[in-house]
Amino acid sequence: PPRPRLPPPSPQSAMGKDGLNTTVSDAESIRGKNPQFLIEKITRMKIYEDQFWMEHCFALNAEGVVDVACGLKYVAGTCGGNRRPAPFLCLLLKMLQIQPEKSIIREYISNDTYKYVRVLGATYLRLTGQPMEIYQYLEPLLSDFRKIRYKTNEETIFKTS
């Protein structure tokens, strides 16, 4: 006889029973699913196991994300031999978990002092926003010509021009 299938995880929980890496209970679904699920499962699991996540992102709120994001030195996804998640990607997942208000995201984007806070807010809005608000808030960033450092898979850091 075929094995019974387990029910899918609830849309409110990414990890299930332990409740450690769950989306806030009043979060809105993005395109019909849990916001965390915008980052693929293997990458999410690597983030949950990463030391940066455990030390810096575990109990953050929207204000704490800004404090940690002020210390970012580059933008990256996963990099290196073990494809470790970069701090930028860890903070992006945390933002997807806590789902800050739109006004807070607009403040991230309007931050002129810390360019990586701005990039983090813009990336979050691009993932979760509606087309008109993406156009409205991200088009003015085209006139921001500051260089952004990004890390490739081989751990090489480049600056955008």
mmCIF file of C-alpha atoms in Angstrom:
data_model
loop_
_atom_site.group_PDB
_atom_site.id
_atom_site.type_symbol
_atom_site.label_atom_id
_atom_site.label_comp_id
_atom_site.label_asym_id
_atom_site.label_seq_id
_atom_site.Cartn_x
_atom_site.Cartn_y
_atom_site.Cartn_z
ATOM 1 C CA PRO A 1 0.000 0.000 0.000
ATOM 2 C CA PRO A 2 1.190 3.562 -0.626
ATOM 3 C CA ARG A 3 2.592 5.519 2.295
ATOM 4 C CA PRO A 4 0.295 8.203 3.653
ATOM 5 C CA ARG A 5 1.391 11.731 2.894
ATOM 6 C CA LEU A 6 2.088 14.172 5.666
ATOM 7 C CA PRO A 7 0.006 17.325 5.644
ATOM 8 C CA PRO A 8 1.852 20.389 4.350
ATOM 9 C CA PRO A 9 3.224 22.789 6.964
ATOM 10 C CA SER A 10 0.831 25.469 8.067
ATOM 11 C CA PRO A 11 1.181 28.790 6.246
ATOM 12 C CA GLN A 12 2.075 30.472 9.543
ATOM 13 C CA SER A 13 5.091 28.287 10.314
ATOM 14 C CA ALA A 14 8.248 27.614 8.365
ATOM 15 C CA MET A 15 9.769 25.110 10.765
ATOM 16 C CA GLY A 16 6.742 23.460 12.317
ATOM 17 C CA LYS A 17 6.644 22.368 15.949
ATOM 18 C CA ASP A 18 9.564 24.266 17.467
ATOM 19 C CA GLY A 19 8.184 27.677 16.495
ATOM 20 C CA LEU A 20 11.628 29.258 16.284
ATOM 21 C CA ASN A 21 11.591 30.418 12.677
ATOM 22 C CA THR A 22 7.992 31.374 12.141
ATOM 23 C CA THR A 23 6.373 34.264 10.388
ATOM 24 C CA VAL A 24 4.464 36.668 12.626
ATOM 25 C CA SER A 25 0.917 35.458 13.209
ATOM 26 C CA ASP A 26 -0.793 38.471 11.632
ATOM 27 C CA ALA A 27 1.325 38.489 8.459
ATOM 28 C CA GLU A 28 -0.368 38.907 5.117
ATOM 29 C CA SER A 29 0.285 36.314 2.464
ATOM 30 C CA ILE A 30 2.376 37.416 -0.506
ATOM 31 C CA ARG A 31 1.124 36.058 -3.829
ATOM 32 C CA GLY A 32 -0.896 33.484 -1.900
ATOM 33 C CA LYS A 33 1.839 32.071 0.304
ATOM 34 C CA ASN A 34 3.860 32.604 3.460
ATOM 35 C CA PRO A 35 6.293 35.527 2.894
ATOM 36 C CA GLN A 36 9.288 33.435 4.019
ATOM 37 C CA PHE A 37 8.602 31.009 1.200
ATOM 38 C CA LEU A 38 9.750 33.640 -1.317
ATOM 39 C CA ILE A 39 13.230 32.354 -0.439
ATOM 40 C CA GLU A 40 13.630 28.737 -1.491
ATOM 41 C CA LYS A 41 13.656 26.023 1.158
ATOM 42 C CA ILE A 42 17.303 24.937 0.891
ATOM 43 C CA THR A 43 18.486 28.530 1.240
ATOM 44 C CA ARG A 44 16.125 29.109 4.188
ATOM 45 C CA MET A 45 17.450 26.034 5.982
ATOM 46 C CA LYS A 46 21.033 27.222 5.451
ATOM 47 C CA ILE A 47 20.086 30.615 6.857
ATOM 48 C CA TYR A 48 18.441 29.063 9.939
ATOM 49 C CA GLU A 49 21.628 27.089 10.630
ATOM 50 C CA ASP A 50 23.993 30.002 9.997
ATOM 51 C CA GLN A 51 25.899 31.546 12.892
ATOM 52 C CA PHE A 52 25.057 35.123 11.817
ATOM 53 C CA TRP A 53 21.343 34.261 11.919
ATOM 54 C CA MET A 54 21.582 32.741 15.383
ATOM 55 C CA GLU A 55 23.667 35.557 16.854
ATOM 56 C CA HIS A 56 22.267 38.666 15.170
ATOM 57 C CA CYS A 57 18.851 37.967 13.611
ATOM 58 C CA PHE A 58 17.061 35.659 16.001
ATOM 59 C CA ALA A 59 14.937 38.097 18.038
ATOM 60 C CA LEU A 60 15.070 41.218 15.858
ATOM 61 C CA ASN A 61 12.247 43.638 15.242
ATOM 62 C CA ALA A 62 12.122 46.247 12.448
ATOM 63 C CA GLU A 63 14.240 48.701 14.451
ATOM 64 C CA GLY A 64 16.834 46.039 15.230
ATOM 65 C CA VAL A 65 17.101 45.113 11.548
ATOM 66 C CA VAL A 66 18.189 48.690 10.790
ATOM 67 C CA ASP A 67 20.842 48.561 13.513
ATOM 68 C CA VAL A 68 22.313 45.343 12.108
ATOM 69 C CA ALA A 69 21.944 46.518 8.488
ATOM 70 C CA CYS A 70 23.998 49.641 9.253
ATOM 71 C CA GLY A 71 26.978 47.314 9.667
ATOM 72 C CA LEU A 72 26.614 45.591 6.281
ATOM 73 C CA LYS A 73 29.657 45.843 4.027
ATOM 74 C CA TYR A 74 28.314 44.189 0.852
ATOM 75 C CA VAL A 75 25.277 42.623 -0.802
ATOM 76 C CA ALA A 76 25.246 38.894 -1.515
ATOM 77 C CA GLY A 77 23.090 35.791 -1.583
ATOM 78 C CA THR A 78 25.021 32.639 -0.822
ATOM 79 C CA CYS A 79 28.757 32.464 -1.398
ATOM 80 C CA GLY A 80 31.880 30.459 -0.723
ATOM 81 C CA GLY A 81 32.601 26.758 -0.925
ATOM 82 C CA ASN A 82 29.752 25.745 1.370
ATOM 83 C CA ARG A 83 27.425 28.363 -0.138
ATOM 84 C CA ARG A 84 26.935 30.099 3.203
ATOM 85 C CA PRO A 85 24.221 32.762 3.302
ATOM 86 C CA ALA A 86 25.457 36.338 3.478
ATOM 87 C CA PRO A 87 24.299 38.669 6.280
ATOM 88 C CA PHE A 88 22.284 40.623 3.698
ATOM 89 C CA LEU A 89 20.246 37.525 2.830
ATOM 90 C CA CYS A 90 19.748 36.689 6.522
ATOM 91 C CA LEU A 91 18.341 40.178 7.170
ATOM 92 C CA LEU A 92 16.097 39.934 4.122
ATOM 93 C CA LEU A 93 14.619 36.680 5.438
ATOM 94 C CA LYS A 94 14.124 38.292 8.860
ATOM 95 C CA MET A 95 12.221 41.127 7.211
ATOM 96 C CA LEU A 96 10.044 38.588 5.406
ATOM 97 C CA GLN A 97 9.337 36.958 8.782
ATOM 98 C CA ILE A 98 8.423 40.098 10.719
ATOM 99 C CA GLN A 99 6.755 41.863 7.763
ATOM 100 C CA PRO A 100 7.355 45.491 8.779
ATOM 101 C CA GLU A 101 4.767 48.133 7.938
ATOM 102 C CA LYS A 102 4.984 49.922 4.583
ATOM 103 C CA SER A 103 5.895 53.195 6.309
ATOM 104 C CA ILE A 104 8.947 51.524 7.868
ATOM 105 C CA ILE A 105 10.009 50.148 4.481
ATOM 106 C CA ARG A 106 9.669 53.637 2.992
ATOM 107 C CA GLU A 107 11.970 54.912 5.758
ATOM 108 C CA TYR A 108 14.524 52.220 4.893
ATOM 109 C CA ILE A 109 14.392 53.288 1.238
ATOM 110 C CA SER A 110 14.668 56.998 2.039
ATOM 111 C CA ASN A 111 17.751 56.449 4.253
ATOM 112 C CA ASP A 112 20.535 58.473 2.616
ATOM 113 C CA THR A 113 23.191 57.739 5.234
ATOM 114 C CA TYR A 114 23.448 53.947 5.025
ATOM 115 C CA LYS A 115 23.274 52.684 1.466
ATOM 116 C CA TYR A 116 22.858 49.022 2.437
ATOM 117 C CA VAL A 117 19.792 49.830 4.552
ATOM 118 C CA ARG A 118 18.387 51.449 1.414
ATOM 119 C CA VAL A 119 19.262 48.409 -0.712
ATOM 120 C CA LEU A 120 17.697 46.082 1.869
ATOM 121 C CA GLY A 121 14.463 48.090 1.884
ATOM 122 C CA ALA A 122 14.394 48.269 -1.910
ATOM 123 C CA THR A 123 14.942 44.518 -2.236
ATOM 124 C CA TYR A 124 12.195 43.796 0.288
ATOM 125 C CA LEU A 125 9.781 46.117 -1.506
ATOM 126 C CA ARG A 126 10.660 44.542 -4.846
ATOM 127 C CA LEU A 127 9.860 41.078 -3.451
ATOM 128 C CA THR A 128 6.651 41.957 -1.647
ATOM 129 C CA GLY A 129 5.241 45.138 -3.176
ATOM 130 C CA GLN A 130 2.589 45.819 -5.758
ATOM 131 C CA PRO A 131 3.746 47.079 -9.186
ATOM 132 C CA MET A 132 2.582 50.669 -8.698
ATOM 133 C CA GLU A 133 4.252 51.111 -5.311
ATOM 134 C CA ILE A 134 7.440 49.480 -6.613
ATOM 135 C CA TYR A 135 7.513 51.985 -9.459
ATOM 136 C CA GLN A 136 6.630 54.892 -7.164
ATOM 137 C CA TYR A 137 9.292 54.234 -4.518
ATOM 138 C CA LEU A 138 12.089 52.570 -6.461
ATOM 139 C CA GLU A 139 12.274 54.745 -9.573
ATOM 140 C CA PRO A 140 13.782 57.697 -7.627
ATOM 141 C CA LEU A 141 16.619 55.355 -6.588
ATOM 142 C CA LEU A 142 17.830 55.372 -10.198
ATOM 143 C CA SER A 143 19.377 58.764 -9.453
ATOM 144 C CA ASP A 144 21.438 57.322 -6.542
ATOM 145 C CA PHE A 145 24.874 56.741 -8.057
ATOM 146 C CA ARG A 146 26.663 55.421 -4.970
ATOM 147 C CA LYS A 147 28.690 52.288 -5.542
ATOM 148 C CA ILE A 148 27.348 49.060 -4.058
ATOM 149 C CA ARG A 149 29.730 46.236 -3.221
ATOM 150 C CA TYR A 150 28.503 42.728 -3.963
ATOM 151 C CA LYS A 151 30.094 39.390 -3.311
ATOM 152 C CA THR A 152 30.072 36.657 -5.945
ATOM 153 C CA ASN A 153 29.949 32.906 -5.472
ATOM 154 C CA GLU A 154 33.759 32.764 -5.397
ATOM 155 C CA GLU A 155 33.950 35.278 -2.532
ATOM 156 C CA THR A 156 35.172 38.044 -4.842
ATOM 157 C CA ILE A 157 33.865 41.502 -3.999
ATOM 158 C CA PHE A 158 33.014 43.898 -6.827
ATOM 159 C CA LYS A 159 31.736 47.451 -6.847
ATOM 160 C CA THR A 160 28.899 48.465 -9.123
ATOM 161 C CA SER A 161 29.492 51.389 -11.406
#
